[in-house]
């Protein structure tokens, strides 16, 4: 069994991005500029945005954080999005989700200019992905494909079972995995799937993106399968200072001995997600 080290792989990719930024600066171009919009004080969102900003600094990007309190109106966010869309100094920006309930997330997603949508959430970018056109691929699916490639996990003709069909993970990943060049045969499972265990047991590659700790158990895994665990759920813990730790969707201890490759949580898919955001921002900077 090989443990897939997302931290190490993301460090390698960040070093490659930093090299490209140096090159851009040497050619007299500006460093890519990412703006993050953060609403409220949700612990998870605070942590993710802090990591994104820190990663920008590591690779030499310019980064800006725009903060709003929970009681910000939808119109105020839309005005900010409009300003960022029209600001030539900004290459790409993200509005960290989830947003407070009184704000329509989809409306915000659709207000972001597709050319600056480095999260790849805009329907135009999702549509371009479906059509096999160049686009900003959403960060987590893109990071998963990078991990599979860098670890030389064979995908052509293999059966990839994805559990979860969200617009940010399962759905776009299913499209990527079946694209020419990756060539997997893909099954997408969700909460209404019948015989889920039996289907997962036929998978060569299992991607779990559900948000239910330990959902994938050893009896669901074929000997030698590769496992990508996307789940990150905070569970109470006496072992950490914060009082919680992240748990994946896979029962790691019992599944790991059966499989060929497996990602840990944390330290697997998570660091790759940020890397993909950096890659998209670099691409946006080069498109300027
Ligand atoms: P989501 O929008 O809540 O979607 C969850 C999916 O799981 C849905 O499609 C749902 O099916 C399916 N599901 C729920 N219970 C199920 C069950 N019993 N059997 C089969 N399918 C079931 O979640 P998400 O945004 O994709 O995120 C999933 C997990 O990944 C979360 O833990 C999230 O924190 C994590 N995540 C991690 C990263 C990272 O960078 N590491 C990035 C994004 C997300 P229905 O559609 O039928 O409801």
Short mmCIF file of C-alpha atoms and ligand atoms in Angstrom, two decimals:
data_model
loop_
_atom_site.label_atom_id
_atom_site.label_comp_id
_atom_site.label_asym_id
_atom_site.label_seq_id
_atom_site.Cartn_x
_atom_site.Cartn_y
_atom_site.Cartn_z
CA UNK A 1 0.00 0.00 0.00
CA UNK A 2 1.27 3.44 -0.95
CA UNK A 3 0.21 6.42 1.14
CA UNK A 4 -0.48 9.32 -1.19
CA UNK A 5 1.26 12.37 0.23
CA UNK A 6 -0.77 15.41 -0.79
CA UNK A 7 1.44 17.74 1.23
CA UNK A 8 4.60 16.64 -0.58
CA UNK A 9 2.94 16.70 -4.01
CA UNK A 10 1.45 20.13 -3.38
CA UNK A 11 4.85 21.44 -2.26
CA UNK A 12 6.33 20.21 -5.57
CA UNK A 13 3.57 21.90 -7.56
CA UNK A 14 3.92 25.13 -5.56
CA UNK A 15 7.66 25.16 -6.32
CA UNK A 16 6.84 24.81 -10.04
CA UNK A 17 4.33 27.68 -9.82
CA UNK A 18 6.85 29.87 -7.94
CA UNK A 19 9.35 29.26 -10.76
CA UNK A 20 6.78 30.43 -13.32
CA UNK A 21 6.02 33.55 -11.28
CA UNK A 22 9.75 34.37 -11.19
CA UNK A 23 9.82 33.96 -14.95
CA UNK A 24 6.83 36.32 -15.35
CA UNK A 25 8.51 38.94 -13.17
CA UNK A 26 11.78 38.58 -15.11
CA UNK A 27 9.80 39.29 -18.29
CA UNK A 28 8.50 42.52 -16.71
CA UNK A 29 5.00 41.09 -16.11
CA UNK A 30 3.05 41.50 -12.89
CA UNK A 31 2.65 38.65 -10.40
CA UNK A 32 -0.85 37.08 -10.48
CA UNK A 33 -3.26 38.65 -7.99
CA UNK A 34 -5.88 36.59 -6.12
CA UNK A 35 -8.59 38.18 -4.01
CA UNK A 36 -10.53 36.18 -1.40
CA UNK A 37 -13.88 37.41 -0.10
CA UNK A 38 -14.72 36.04 3.35
CA UNK A 39 -18.08 36.55 5.04
CA UNK A 40 -18.47 36.00 8.79
CA UNK A 41 -16.31 33.97 11.16
CA UNK A 42 -16.99 30.30 10.38
CA UNK A 43 -13.98 28.37 11.74
CA UNK A 44 -13.54 26.17 8.66
CA UNK A 45 -13.81 29.09 6.23
CA UNK A 46 -11.35 31.18 8.27
CA UNK A 47 -8.82 28.31 8.15
CA UNK A 48 -9.27 27.63 4.41
CA UNK A 49 -8.94 31.31 3.48
CA UNK A 50 -5.87 31.75 5.72
CA UNK A 51 -4.23 28.76 3.96
CA UNK A 52 -5.09 30.18 0.54
CA UNK A 53 -3.58 33.59 1.38
CA UNK A 54 -0.45 31.97 2.88
CA UNK A 55 -0.05 29.76 -0.21
CA UNK A 56 -0.26 32.84 -2.47
CA UNK A 57 2.61 34.40 -0.51
CA UNK A 58 4.64 31.18 -0.79
CA UNK A 59 4.50 31.20 -4.60
CA UNK A 60 4.97 34.96 -5.02
CA UNK A 61 1.38 35.94 -5.91
CA UNK A 62 -0.20 39.15 -4.72
CA UNK A 63 -3.20 38.40 -2.49
CA UNK A 64 -5.93 40.48 -0.90
CA UNK A 65 -8.51 39.50 1.69
CA UNK A 66 -11.86 41.32 1.76
CA UNK A 67 -13.87 40.63 4.91
CA UNK A 68 -17.54 41.17 5.69
CA UNK A 69 -19.55 40.54 8.84
CA UNK A 70 -22.38 37.96 8.82
CA UNK A 71 -25.01 40.66 8.46
CA UNK A 72 -23.70 41.91 5.11
CA UNK A 73 -26.45 42.17 2.49
CA UNK A 74 -26.55 40.19 -0.73
CA UNK A 75 -26.41 43.47 -2.65
CA UNK A 76 -23.17 44.50 -0.90
CA UNK A 77 -21.54 41.22 -1.94
CA UNK A 78 -22.85 41.63 -5.50
CA UNK A 79 -21.39 45.16 -5.60
CA UNK A 80 -18.01 43.83 -4.45
CA UNK A 81 -18.13 41.06 -7.07
CA UNK A 82 -18.91 43.67 -9.73
CA UNK A 83 -15.96 45.81 -8.64
CA UNK A 84 -13.60 42.82 -8.69
CA UNK A 85 -14.90 41.76 -12.12
CA UNK A 86 -13.96 45.20 -13.45
CA UNK A 87 -10.69 45.72 -11.58
CA UNK A 88 -7.82 45.20 -14.06
CA UNK A 89 -5.40 44.64 -11.13
CA UNK A 90 -7.31 41.48 -10.07
CA UNK A 91 -6.65 38.29 -12.05
CA UNK A 92 -8.94 35.98 -10.14
CA UNK A 93 -11.10 35.93 -7.04
CA UNK A 94 -13.08 33.60 -4.86
CA UNK A 95 -16.05 34.10 -2.57
CA UNK A 96 -15.52 31.56 0.20
CA UNK A 97 -18.53 29.26 0.69
CA UNK A 98 -20.72 28.63 2.60
CA UNK A 99 -22.37 32.05 2.78
CA UNK A 100 -24.95 33.03 5.43
CA UNK A 101 -28.46 31.76 4.66
CA UNK A 102 -29.87 35.16 3.65
CA UNK A 103 -27.43 35.30 0.70
CA UNK A 104 -28.25 33.32 -2.44
CA UNK A 105 -24.98 31.45 -3.16
CA UNK A 106 -25.91 30.57 -6.71
CA UNK A 107 -26.64 34.22 -7.49
CA UNK A 108 -23.17 35.18 -6.24
CA UNK A 109 -21.50 32.33 -8.18
CA UNK A 110 -23.21 33.44 -11.37
CA UNK A 111 -22.24 37.10 -10.80
CA UNK A 112 -18.51 36.28 -10.91
CA UNK A 113 -17.00 36.87 -14.34
CA UNK A 114 -16.14 33.43 -15.83
CA UNK A 115 -12.70 34.86 -16.77
CA UNK A 116 -11.91 35.50 -13.10
CA UNK A 117 -13.74 32.47 -11.65
CA UNK A 118 -10.62 30.65 -10.42
CA UNK A 119 -12.82 28.37 -8.29
CA UNK A 120 -14.38 27.06 -11.51
CA UNK A 121 -17.91 27.22 -10.04
CA UNK A 122 -19.55 29.42 -12.70
CA UNK A 123 -21.98 27.51 -14.98
CA UNK A 124 -20.02 28.74 -18.03
CA UNK A 125 -16.86 27.09 -16.70
CA UNK A 126 -18.73 23.93 -15.69
CA UNK A 127 -20.29 23.87 -19.18
CA UNK A 128 -16.90 24.29 -20.85
CA UNK A 129 -15.63 21.37 -18.78
CA UNK A 130 -18.53 19.21 -19.98
CA UNK A 131 -17.79 20.22 -23.58
CA UNK A 132 -14.10 19.31 -23.16
CA UNK A 133 -12.99 22.94 -23.69
CA UNK A 134 -10.23 24.83 -21.91
CA UNK A 135 -11.62 26.18 -18.62
CA UNK A 136 -10.97 26.79 -14.94
CA UNK A 137 -11.57 23.32 -13.53
CA UNK A 138 -12.86 23.44 -9.97
CA UNK A 139 -10.04 23.02 -7.53
CA UNK A 140 -10.75 19.74 -5.73
CA UNK A 141 -11.44 17.58 -8.83
CA UNK A 142 -8.41 19.08 -10.55
CA UNK A 143 -6.23 18.33 -7.49
CA UNK A 144 -7.46 14.73 -7.42
CA UNK A 145 -6.54 14.21 -11.08
CA UNK A 146 -3.09 15.70 -10.40
CA UNK A 147 -2.58 13.24 -7.55
CA UNK A 148 -3.61 10.28 -9.74
CA UNK A 149 -1.22 11.43 -12.47
CA UNK A 150 1.74 12.16 -10.22
CA UNK A 151 1.37 8.79 -8.47
CA UNK A 152 1.03 7.13 -11.90
CA UNK A 153 -2.24 5.47 -10.90
CA UNK A 154 -3.62 3.85 -14.03
CA UNK A 155 -7.00 5.29 -15.04
CA UNK A 156 -7.51 4.20 -18.69
CA UNK A 157 -10.26 1.60 -18.85
CA UNK A 158 -10.45 1.41 -15.05
CA UNK A 159 -13.72 1.56 -13.16
CA UNK A 160 -13.85 4.72 -11.06
CA UNK A 161 -16.71 4.92 -8.55
CA UNK A 162 -17.36 8.39 -7.18
CA UNK A 163 -19.59 8.62 -4.12
CA UNK A 164 -21.16 12.09 -4.05
CA UNK A 165 -22.52 14.26 -6.87
CA UNK A 166 -21.98 17.84 -5.66
CA UNK A 167 -21.26 20.59 -8.19
CA UNK A 168 -17.87 21.25 -6.59
CA UNK A 169 -16.52 17.70 -6.25
CA UNK A 170 -18.39 14.60 -7.48
CA UNK A 171 -20.07 15.95 -10.61
CA UNK A 172 -17.08 17.79 -12.19
CA UNK A 173 -14.75 14.95 -11.18
CA UNK A 174 -16.97 12.44 -12.99
CA UNK A 175 -16.59 14.51 -16.16
CA UNK A 176 -12.83 14.84 -15.81
CA UNK A 177 -12.33 11.13 -15.13
CA UNK A 178 -14.24 10.12 -18.27
CA UNK A 179 -12.45 12.64 -20.53
CA UNK A 180 -10.19 11.49 -23.33
CA UNK A 181 -6.68 11.04 -21.95
CA UNK A 182 -7.91 9.93 -18.53
CA UNK A 183 -10.36 7.41 -19.99
CA UNK A 184 -11.84 5.91 -16.84
CA UNK A 185 -15.27 4.28 -16.86
CA UNK A 186 -17.17 6.26 -14.28
CA UNK A 187 -20.07 5.47 -11.96
CA UNK A 188 -21.49 8.23 -9.76
CA UNK A 189 -23.25 7.16 -6.55
CA UNK A 190 -25.43 9.33 -4.31
CA UNK A 191 -27.90 9.04 -1.46
CA UNK A 192 -30.53 7.36 -3.69
CA UNK A 193 -28.14 4.76 -5.15
CA UNK A 194 -29.32 1.18 -4.69
CA UNK A 195 -26.78 -1.57 -3.95
CA UNK A 196 -24.09 1.00 -3.25
CA UNK A 197 -21.82 -1.46 -1.45
CA UNK A 198 -21.88 -3.90 -4.37
CA UNK A 199 -21.13 -1.12 -6.87
CA UNK A 200 -18.23 0.28 -4.84
CA UNK A 201 -16.81 -3.22 -4.49
CA UNK A 202 -16.34 -3.36 -8.28
CA UNK A 203 -14.23 -0.17 -8.34
CA UNK A 204 -10.56 0.06 -9.26
CA UNK A 205 -10.57 3.67 -8.06
CA UNK A 206 -12.90 4.87 -5.28
CA UNK A 207 -13.45 8.56 -4.63
CA UNK A 208 -15.44 9.30 -1.48
CA UNK A 209 -16.90 12.84 -1.36
CA UNK A 210 -19.83 12.53 1.01
CA UNK A 211 -19.04 14.21 4.32
CA UNK A 212 -19.81 11.13 6.46
CA UNK A 213 -16.82 10.00 8.55
CA UNK A 214 -15.80 6.35 8.02
CA UNK A 215 -18.57 5.71 5.44
CA UNK A 216 -16.37 3.53 3.19
CA UNK A 217 -15.61 0.36 5.11
CA UNK A 218 -13.19 -2.48 4.28
CA UNK A 219 -15.99 -4.81 3.06
CA UNK A 220 -16.81 -2.27 0.31
CA UNK A 221 -13.29 -2.25 -1.12
CA UNK A 222 -11.84 -4.60 -3.72
CA UNK A 223 -8.34 -5.85 -2.97
CA UNK A 224 -5.81 -3.52 -4.68
CA UNK A 225 -8.19 -0.59 -5.29
CA UNK A 226 -6.91 3.01 -5.15
CA UNK A 227 -8.77 5.20 -2.66
CA UNK A 228 -9.17 8.98 -2.74
CA UNK A 229 -10.80 10.33 0.42
CA UNK A 230 -12.20 13.83 -0.07
CA UNK A 231 -14.27 13.99 3.11
CA UNK A 232 -13.29 16.45 5.81
CA UNK A 233 -15.64 16.42 8.78
CA UNK A 234 -14.71 18.03 12.09
CA UNK A 235 -15.21 15.53 14.93
CA UNK A 236 -14.70 16.14 18.64
CA UNK A 237 -11.29 15.03 19.87
CA UNK A 238 -9.45 15.09 23.18
CA UNK A 239 -6.13 14.63 21.33
CA UNK A 240 -5.97 18.16 19.92
CA UNK A 241 -5.77 21.63 21.45
CA UNK A 242 -8.68 22.83 19.33
CA UNK A 243 -10.94 20.04 20.65
CA UNK A 244 -11.63 18.66 17.16
CA UNK A 245 -9.89 16.84 14.33
CA UNK A 246 -10.66 16.20 10.67
CA UNK A 247 -12.05 12.81 9.70
CA UNK A 248 -12.31 11.46 6.19
CA UNK A 249 -15.13 9.47 4.58
CA UNK A 250 -13.03 6.29 4.61
CA UNK A 251 -12.45 3.95 7.56
CA UNK A 252 -8.70 4.42 6.99
CA UNK A 253 -7.27 1.89 9.48
CA UNK A 254 -9.27 -1.05 8.12
CA UNK A 255 -9.31 -0.04 4.45
CA UNK A 256 -5.61 0.86 4.05
CA UNK A 257 -4.25 -2.73 4.27
CA UNK A 258 -6.53 -3.79 1.36
CA UNK A 259 -5.75 -1.09 -1.14
CA UNK A 260 -2.93 -0.16 -3.53
CA UNK A 261 -3.01 3.61 -2.87
CA UNK A 262 -4.82 5.72 -0.30
CA UNK A 263 -4.98 9.40 0.66
CA UNK A 264 -4.90 10.31 4.36
CA UNK A 265 -7.14 12.95 5.96
CA UNK A 266 -5.69 15.45 6.60
CA UNK A 267 -2.71 15.69 4.23
CA UNK A 268 -4.23 14.09 1.13
CA UNK A 269 -6.70 15.90 -1.12
CA UNK A 270 -6.89 19.10 0.99
CA UNK A 271 -3.44 20.54 0.16
CA UNK A 272 -4.01 19.70 -3.52
CA UNK A 273 -7.21 21.75 -3.60
CA UNK A 274 -5.28 24.91 -2.72
CA UNK A 275 -2.63 24.06 -5.32
CA UNK A 276 -5.28 23.86 -8.03
CA UNK A 277 -6.60 27.27 -7.02
CA UNK A 278 -3.05 28.61 -7.42
CA UNK A 279 -2.77 26.94 -10.82
CA UNK A 280 -6.03 28.56 -11.95
CA UNK A 281 -4.86 31.96 -10.69
CA UNK A 282 -1.56 31.57 -12.54
CA UNK A 283 -3.51 30.74 -15.68
CA UNK A 284 -5.73 33.82 -15.17
CA UNK A 285 -2.60 35.95 -14.66
CA UNK A 286 -1.11 34.65 -17.90
CA UNK A 287 -4.39 35.39 -19.74
CA UNK A 288 -4.26 39.03 -18.63
P1 LIG B 1 -22.24 17.87 -0.44
O1 LIG B 1 -22.54 18.98 -1.36
O2 LIG B 1 -22.86 17.83 0.90
O3 LIG B 1 -22.54 16.50 -1.20
C1 LIG B 1 -22.49 15.29 -0.55
C2 LIG B 1 -22.83 14.18 -1.53
O4 LIG B 1 -22.79 12.95 -0.83
C3 LIG B 1 -24.25 14.33 -2.13
O5 LIG B 1 -24.19 14.09 -3.52
C4 LIG B 1 -25.04 13.26 -1.41
O6 LIG B 1 -26.06 12.66 -2.19
C5 LIG B 1 -23.97 12.22 -1.13
N1 LIG B 1 -24.35 11.39 0.00
C6 LIG B 1 -24.73 11.79 1.25
N2 LIG B 1 -25.05 10.74 2.00
C7 LIG B 1 -24.89 9.64 1.23
C8 LIG B 1 -25.08 8.27 1.43
N3 LIG B 1 -25.50 7.76 2.60
N4 LIG B 1 -24.81 7.43 0.41
C9 LIG B 1 -24.39 7.91 -0.78
N5 LIG B 1 -24.20 9.21 -1.04
C10 LIG B 1 -24.44 10.07 -0.05
O7 LIG B 1 -20.70 17.73 -0.16
P2 LIG B 1 -19.37 18.24 -0.94
O8 LIG B 1 -19.33 19.71 -0.91
O9 LIG B 1 -19.20 17.52 -2.22
O10 LIG B 1 -18.28 17.71 0.10
C11 LIG B 1 -18.18 16.35 0.45
C12 LIG B 1 -17.11 16.20 1.51
O11 LIG B 1 -15.86 16.62 0.97
C13 LIG B 1 -17.31 17.06 2.76
O12 LIG B 1 -16.80 16.39 3.88
C14 LIG B 1 -16.47 18.30 2.48
O13 LIG B 1 -16.04 18.93 3.67
C15 LIG B 1 -15.31 17.64 1.77
N6 LIG B 1 -14.56 18.55 0.88
C16 LIG B 1 -13.22 18.54 1.01
C17 LIG B 1 -12.46 19.32 0.17
C18 LIG B 1 -10.97 19.28 0.31
O14 LIG B 1 -10.31 20.14 -0.23
N7 LIG B 1 -10.42 18.29 0.97
C19 LIG B 1 -13.06 20.11 -0.81
C20 LIG B 1 -14.45 20.07 -0.94
C21 LIG B 1 -15.20 19.26 -0.10
P3 LIG B 1 -27.36 13.48 -2.69
O15 LIG B 1 -26.89 14.33 -3.82
O16 LIG B 1 -28.28 12.42 -3.12
O17 LIG B 1 -27.83 14.28 -1.52
#
